[in-house]
PDB file of C-alpha atoms and ligand atoms in Angstrom:
ATOM      1  CA  UNK A   1      26.716 247.683 -50.211  1.00 46.00           C
ATOM      2  CA  UNK A   2      28.429 246.198 -47.188  1.00 58.00           C
ATOM      3  CA  UNK A   3      31.707 244.357 -47.525  1.00 88.00           C
ATOM      4  CA  UNK A   4      30.047 241.056 -46.587  1.00 93.00           C
ATOM      5  CA  UNK A   5      27.365 241.373 -49.262  1.00 92.00           C
ATOM      6  CA  UNK A   6      30.089 241.702 -51.906  1.00 94.00           C
ATOM      7  CA  UNK A   7      31.289 238.240 -50.887  1.00 97.00           C
ATOM      8  CA  UNK A   8      27.922 236.517 -51.223  1.00 97.00           C
ATOM      9  CA  UNK A   9      27.695 237.046 -54.982  1.00 95.00           C
ATOM     10  CA  UNK A  10      29.791 236.489 -58.067  1.00 96.00           C
ATOM     11  CA  UNK A  11      31.317 233.154 -57.089  1.00 98.00           C
ATOM     12  CA  UNK A  12      31.703 229.968 -59.099  1.00 98.00           C
ATOM     13  CA  UNK A  13      29.820 226.822 -58.150  1.00 98.00           C
ATOM     14  CA  UNK A  14      32.320 224.083 -57.215  1.00 98.00           C
ATOM     15  CA  UNK A  15      31.822 220.318 -56.838  1.00 98.00           C
ATOM     16  CA  UNK A  16      31.079 219.342 -53.217  1.00 98.00           C
ATOM     17  CA  UNK A  17      33.621 217.007 -51.645  1.00 98.00           C
ATOM     18  CA  UNK A  18      32.149 213.799 -50.196  1.00 97.00           C
ATOM     19  CA  UNK A  19      32.788 212.017 -46.910  1.00 97.00           C
ATOM     20  CA  UNK A  20      35.735 209.668 -47.278  1.00 97.00           C
ATOM     21  CA  UNK A  21      37.898 212.256 -49.049  1.00 98.00           C
ATOM     22  CA  UNK A  22      40.941 212.797 -46.779  1.00 98.00           C
ATOM     23  CA  UNK A  23      40.534 216.612 -46.564  1.00 98.00           C
ATOM     24  CA  UNK A  24      37.172 216.056 -44.827  1.00 97.00           C
ATOM     25  CA  UNK A  25      38.684 214.020 -42.019  1.00 98.00           C
ATOM     26  CA  UNK A  26      41.681 216.126 -40.980  1.00 98.00           C
ATOM     27  CA  UNK A  27      42.099 219.360 -39.025  1.00 97.00           C
ATOM     28  CA  UNK A  28      42.275 222.449 -41.211  1.00 98.00           C
ATOM     29  CA  UNK A  29      44.919 225.183 -41.278  1.00 98.00           C
ATOM     30  CA  UNK A  30      43.991 228.475 -39.596  1.00 98.00           C
ATOM     31  CA  UNK A  31      43.265 231.406 -41.896  1.00 98.00           C
ATOM     32  CA  UNK A  32      46.060 233.986 -41.569  1.00 98.00           C
ATOM     33  CA  UNK A  33      45.575 236.064 -44.730  1.00 98.00           C
ATOM     34  CA  UNK A  34      42.374 237.970 -45.396  1.00 97.00           C
ATOM     35  CA  UNK A  35      42.937 239.116 -48.939  1.00 96.00           C
ATOM     36  CA  UNK A  36      41.548 238.438 -52.377  1.00 96.00           C
ATOM     37  CA  UNK A  37      42.461 234.745 -52.378  1.00 97.00           C
ATOM     38  CA  UNK A  38      40.318 234.129 -49.285  1.00 98.00           C
ATOM     39  CA  UNK A  39      37.562 236.356 -50.628  1.00 98.00           C
ATOM     40  CA  UNK A  40      37.356 234.440 -53.899  1.00 98.00           C
ATOM     41  CA  UNK A  41      37.156 231.176 -51.954  1.00 98.00           C
ATOM     42  CA  UNK A  42      34.341 232.646 -49.839  1.00 98.00           C
ATOM     43  CA  UNK A  43      32.443 233.809 -52.959  1.00 98.00           C
ATOM     44  CA  UNK A  44      32.782 230.331 -54.456  1.00 98.00           C
ATOM     45  CA  UNK A  45      31.621 228.773 -51.179  1.00 98.00           C
ATOM     46  CA  UNK A  46      28.487 230.949 -51.077  1.00 98.00           C
ATOM     47  CA  UNK A  47      27.751 230.135 -54.737  1.00 98.00           C
ATOM     48  CA  UNK A  48      28.198 226.412 -54.042  1.00 98.00           C
ATOM     49  CA  UNK A  49      26.108 226.468 -50.854  1.00 98.00           C
ATOM     50  CA  UNK A  50      23.245 228.280 -52.610  1.00 98.00           C
ATOM     51  CA  UNK A  51      23.393 225.938 -55.625  1.00 98.00           C
ATOM     52  CA  UNK A  52      23.103 222.971 -53.251  1.00 98.00           C
ATOM     53  CA  UNK A  53      20.369 224.712 -51.207  1.00 97.00           C
ATOM     54  CA  UNK A  54      22.346 224.318 -47.997  1.00 98.00           C
ATOM     55  CA  UNK A  55      22.396 226.556 -44.919  1.00 98.00           C
ATOM     56  CA  UNK A  56      26.131 226.246 -44.243  1.00 98.00           C
ATOM     57  CA  UNK A  57      29.301 225.141 -46.027  1.00 98.00           C
ATOM     58  CA  UNK A  58      32.834 224.525 -44.769  1.00 98.00           C
ATOM     59  CA  UNK A  59      35.952 225.005 -46.936  1.00 98.00           C
ATOM     60  CA  UNK A  60      36.749 221.287 -46.662  1.00 98.00           C
ATOM     61  CA  UNK A  61      33.503 220.671 -48.557  1.00 98.00           C
ATOM     62  CA  UNK A  62      35.057 222.302 -51.612  1.00 98.00           C
ATOM     63  CA  UNK A  63      38.330 220.456 -51.001  1.00 98.00           C
ATOM     64  CA  UNK A  64      40.216 223.284 -49.245  1.00 98.00           C
ATOM     65  CA  UNK A  65      41.912 222.649 -45.884  1.00 98.00           C
ATOM     66  CA  UNK A  66      41.384 226.142 -44.471  1.00 98.00           C
ATOM     67  CA  UNK A  67      39.417 226.924 -41.302  1.00 98.00           C
ATOM     68  CA  UNK A  68      36.574 228.952 -42.801  1.00 98.00           C
ATOM     69  CA  UNK A  69      32.851 228.384 -43.196  1.00 99.00           C
ATOM     70  CA  UNK A  70      29.950 230.359 -44.623  1.00 98.00           C
ATOM     71  CA  UNK A  71      26.339 230.252 -43.489  1.00 98.00           C
ATOM     72  CA  UNK A  72      22.932 231.620 -44.416  1.00 98.00           C
ATOM     73  CA  UNK A  73      20.653 230.003 -41.911  1.00 98.00           C
ATOM     74  CA  UNK A  74      17.440 230.733 -40.003  1.00 97.00           C
ATOM     75  CA  UNK A  75      17.153 230.458 -36.222  1.00 97.00           C
ATOM     76  CA  UNK A  76      14.157 229.271 -34.188  1.00 96.00           C
ATOM     77  CA  UNK A  77      12.345 232.593 -34.743  1.00 96.00           C
ATOM     78  CA  UNK A  78      12.945 232.281 -38.485  1.00 96.00           C
ATOM     79  CA  UNK A  79      15.399 235.202 -38.381  1.00 97.00           C
ATOM     80  CA  UNK A  80      17.973 234.835 -41.152  1.00 97.00           C
ATOM     81  CA  UNK A  81      21.667 234.898 -40.162  1.00 98.00           C
ATOM     82  CA  UNK A  82      24.315 235.235 -42.847  1.00 98.00           C
ATOM     83  CA  UNK A  83      28.064 235.394 -42.508  1.00 98.00           C
ATOM     84  CA  UNK A  84      31.599 234.045 -42.721  1.00 98.00           C
ATOM     85  CA  UNK A  85      33.569 232.662 -39.776  1.00 98.00           C
ATOM     86  CA  UNK A  86      37.303 231.975 -39.966  1.00 98.00           C
ATOM     87  CA  UNK A  87      39.097 230.012 -37.234  1.00 98.00           C
ATOM     88  CA  UNK A  88      35.835 229.218 -35.393  1.00 98.00           C
ATOM     89  CA  UNK A  89      35.630 228.042 -31.800  1.00 98.00           C
ATOM     90  CA  UNK A  90      32.244 226.900 -30.477  1.00 98.00           C
ATOM     91  CA  UNK A  91      31.113 227.392 -26.890  1.00 98.00           C
ATOM     92  CA  UNK A  92      28.157 225.316 -25.685  1.00 97.00           C
ATOM     93  CA  UNK A  93      25.923 225.775 -22.645  1.00 95.00           C
ATOM     94  CA  UNK A  94      26.886 223.743 -19.592  1.00 94.00           C
ATOM     95  CA  UNK A  95      25.158 222.512 -16.445  1.00 93.00           C
ATOM     96  CA  UNK A  96      21.504 223.438 -16.074  1.00 92.00           C
ATOM     97  CA  UNK A  97      21.637 225.614 -19.197  1.00 92.00           C
ATOM     98  CA  UNK A  98      22.516 222.618 -21.333  1.00 94.00           C
ATOM     99  CA  UNK A  99      19.409 221.422 -23.215  1.00 95.00           C
ATOM    100  CA  UNK A 100      19.647 218.897 -26.010  1.00 96.00           C
ATOM    101  CA  UNK A 101      17.649 219.247 -29.206  1.00 94.00           C
ATOM    102  CA  UNK A 102      17.177 215.969 -31.107  1.00 96.00           C
ATOM    103  CA  UNK A 103      16.456 216.814 -34.746  1.00 96.00           C
ATOM    104  CA  UNK A 104      17.307 215.450 -38.155  1.00 97.00           C
ATOM    105  CA  UNK A 105      20.723 216.475 -39.424  1.00 98.00           C
ATOM    106  CA  UNK A 106      22.120 216.199 -42.930  1.00 98.00           C
ATOM    107  CA  UNK A 107      25.322 217.129 -44.743  1.00 98.00           C
ATOM    108  CA  UNK A 108      25.859 218.323 -48.321  1.00 98.00           C
ATOM    109  CA  UNK A 109      28.882 216.014 -48.390  1.00 98.00           C
ATOM    110  CA  UNK A 110      26.642 212.982 -47.799  1.00 98.00           C
ATOM    111  CA  UNK A 111      23.728 214.119 -49.921  1.00 97.00           C
ATOM    112  CA  UNK A 112      20.249 212.705 -49.570  1.00 95.00           C
ATOM    113  CA  UNK A 113      20.685 211.262 -46.080  1.00 96.00           C
ATOM    114  CA  UNK A 114      19.407 212.538 -42.740  1.00 97.00           C
ATOM    115  CA  UNK A 115      19.593 211.119 -39.246  1.00 97.00           C
ATOM    116  CA  UNK A 116      18.442 212.323 -35.855  1.00 97.00           C
ATOM    117  CA  UNK A 117      21.293 213.719 -33.775  1.00 98.00           C
ATOM    118  CA  UNK A 118      20.956 215.359 -30.349  1.00 97.00           C
ATOM    119  CA  UNK A 119      23.009 218.528 -29.956  1.00 97.00           C
ATOM    120  CA  UNK A 120      22.877 221.443 -27.500  1.00 97.00           C
ATOM    121  CA  UNK A 121      20.028 223.740 -28.537  1.00 97.00           C
ATOM    122  CA  UNK A 122      22.085 226.941 -28.439  1.00 97.00           C
ATOM    123  CA  UNK A 123      25.669 227.618 -29.453  1.00 98.00           C
ATOM    124  CA  UNK A 124      28.071 230.535 -29.610  1.00 98.00           C
ATOM    125  CA  UNK A 125      30.706 230.573 -32.319  1.00 98.00           C
ATOM    126  CA  UNK A 126      33.652 232.958 -32.078  1.00 98.00           C
ATOM    127  CA  UNK A 127      36.290 233.643 -34.686  1.00 98.00           C
ATOM    128  CA  UNK A 128      37.129 236.337 -37.186  1.00 98.00           C
ATOM    129  CA  UNK A 129      35.247 237.424 -40.289  1.00 98.00           C
ATOM    130  CA  UNK A 130      36.537 237.459 -43.873  1.00 98.00           C
ATOM    131  CA  UNK A 131      38.382 240.725 -43.133  1.00 97.00           C
ATOM    132  CA  UNK A 132      40.077 239.540 -39.951  1.00 97.00           C
ATOM    133  CA  UNK A 133      37.715 241.341 -37.546  1.00 97.00           C
ATOM    134  CA  UNK A 134      36.526 239.480 -34.431  1.00 98.00           C
ATOM    135  CA  UNK A 135      33.066 237.991 -34.862  1.00 97.00           C
ATOM    136  CA  UNK A 136      30.688 236.220 -32.495  1.00 98.00           C
ATOM    137  CA  UNK A 137      27.513 234.441 -33.609  1.00 98.00           C
ATOM    138  CA  UNK A 138      25.030 233.039 -31.083  1.00 97.00           C
ATOM    139  CA  UNK A 139      22.025 231.086 -32.214  1.00 96.00           C
ATOM    140  CA  UNK A 140      19.358 228.541 -31.436  1.00 97.00           C
ATOM    141  CA  UNK A 141      17.372 226.112 -33.583  1.00 96.00           C
ATOM    142  CA  UNK A 142      18.852 225.239 -36.967  1.00 97.00           C
ATOM    143  CA  UNK A 143      21.474 227.984 -36.569  1.00 98.00           C
ATOM    144  CA  UNK A 144      22.840 226.383 -33.373  1.00 98.00           C
ATOM    145  CA  UNK A 145      23.081 223.062 -35.212  1.00 98.00           C
ATOM    146  CA  UNK A 146      24.726 224.724 -38.232  1.00 98.00           C
ATOM    147  CA  UNK A 147      27.402 226.517 -36.149  1.00 98.00           C
ATOM    148  CA  UNK A 148      28.315 223.214 -34.451  1.00 98.00           C
ATOM    149  CA  UNK A 149      28.187 221.163 -37.676  1.00 98.00           C
ATOM    150  CA  UNK A 150      30.385 223.553 -39.702  1.00 98.00           C
ATOM    151  CA  UNK A 151      32.933 224.034 -36.910  1.00 98.00           C
ATOM    152  CA  UNK A 152      33.076 220.239 -36.592  1.00 98.00           C
ATOM    153  CA  UNK A 153      33.946 220.046 -40.313  1.00 98.00           C
ATOM    154  CA  UNK A 154      36.948 222.341 -39.816  1.00 98.00           C
ATOM    155  CA  UNK A 155      38.168 220.061 -37.023  1.00 98.00           C
ATOM    156  CA  UNK A 156      37.898 217.043 -39.332  1.00 98.00           C
ATOM    157  CA  UNK A 157      34.677 215.720 -37.808  1.00 98.00           C
ATOM    158  CA  UNK A 158      31.586 214.812 -39.830  1.00 98.00           C
ATOM    159  CA  UNK A 159      28.256 214.313 -38.097  1.00 98.00           C
ATOM    160  CA  UNK A 160      28.366 210.565 -38.763  1.00 98.00           C
ATOM    161  CA  UNK A 161      31.300 210.492 -36.326  1.00 98.00           C
ATOM    162  CA  UNK A 162      28.866 211.632 -33.626  1.00 98.00           C
ATOM    163  CA  UNK A 163      26.352 208.823 -34.280  1.00 98.00           C
ATOM    164  CA  UNK A 164      26.274 205.399 -32.664  1.00 96.00           C
ATOM    165  CA  UNK A 165      27.412 202.596 -34.974  1.00 96.00           C
ATOM    166  CA  UNK A 166      23.928 201.385 -35.885  1.00 97.00           C
ATOM    167  CA  UNK A 167      22.621 204.863 -36.714  1.00 97.00           C
ATOM    168  CA  UNK A 168      25.748 205.528 -38.773  1.00 97.00           C
ATOM    169  CA  UNK A 169      25.213 202.346 -40.800  1.00 97.00           C
ATOM    170  CA  UNK A 170      21.611 203.326 -41.434  1.00 97.00           C
ATOM    171  CA  UNK A 171      22.714 206.815 -42.505  1.00 97.00           C
ATOM    172  CA  UNK A 172      25.145 205.349 -45.054  1.00 96.00           C
ATOM    173  CA  UNK A 173      22.513 202.996 -46.462  1.00 97.00           C
ATOM    174  CA  UNK A 174      20.048 205.901 -46.895  1.00 96.00           C
ATOM    175  CA  UNK A 175      22.798 207.825 -48.693  1.00 96.00           C
ATOM    176  CA  UNK A 176      23.617 204.858 -50.938  1.00 94.00           C
ATOM    177  CA  UNK A 177      19.998 204.713 -52.113  1.00 94.00           C
ATOM    178  CA  UNK A 178      19.883 208.474 -52.770  1.00 92.00           C
ATOM    179  CA  UNK A 179      23.422 208.802 -54.174  1.00 89.00           C
ATOM    180  CA  UNK A 180      22.692 207.931 -57.785  1.00 90.00           C
ATOM    181  CA  UNK A 181      20.547 211.051 -58.188  1.00 95.00           C
ATOM    182  CA  UNK A 182      23.571 213.220 -57.267  1.00 96.00           C
ATOM    183  CA  UNK A 183      26.208 213.436 -60.034  1.00 96.00           C
ATOM    184  CA  UNK A 184      29.837 213.242 -58.792  1.00 95.00           C
ATOM    185  CA  UNK A 185      30.317 216.975 -59.458  1.00 97.00           C
ATOM    186  CA  UNK A 186      27.002 218.017 -57.836  1.00 98.00           C
ATOM    187  CA  UNK A 187      25.922 220.821 -57.579  1.00 98.00           C
ATOM    188  CA  UNK A 188      27.916 221.879 -60.704  1.00 98.00           C
ATOM    189  CA  UNK A 189      25.712 219.384 -62.538  1.00 97.00           C
ATOM    190  CA  UNK A 190      22.178 219.340 -61.149  1.00 94.00           C
ATOM    191  CA  UNK A 191      20.463 216.345 -59.585  1.00 93.00           C
ATOM    192  CA  UNK A 192      19.154 213.869 -62.087  1.00 86.00           C
TER     193      UNK A 192
HETATM  194 ZN1   ZN B 201      28.342 218.947 -43.478  1.00 61.89          ZN
END
């Protein structure tokens, strides 16, 4: 069993923090300690992400202001990528390599709502893993979107911040209609 696989199991499902909670809109603290406290947080984050059927989850989404996210996400070739990135920095293609992909995006912290958002179609995310070792993840498709979305979270940015005002209003109204099926402590309590 690899060290990473020991972190993907055995966690506790936590309530997912919603947009509007201050921790979601502020820069996070860098991870400097890679011991059991971090590992328990990571286990809980995997458990919470799987319970919510998400492909990525940032620590701020369980109310913790630490720069770490977990992901289990397919790329354009349907290859599954799974991991933990602490202190992530995203690099995006520039110039003629920069191609935008306009696809629906959603966030577990604004459940039930999706809105089209154009983002670069590939991304590289560098940081360190849950043990402090350098890690680099490059992906396209949903994985590229996930790496950008989760790194945004750790910088205090939610994807609504990247929408024009009208699209953002529409996103909130879609969420309002869907919200009542998500209990406040979702996914600890299931959808109704
Ligand atoms: Zn999100």
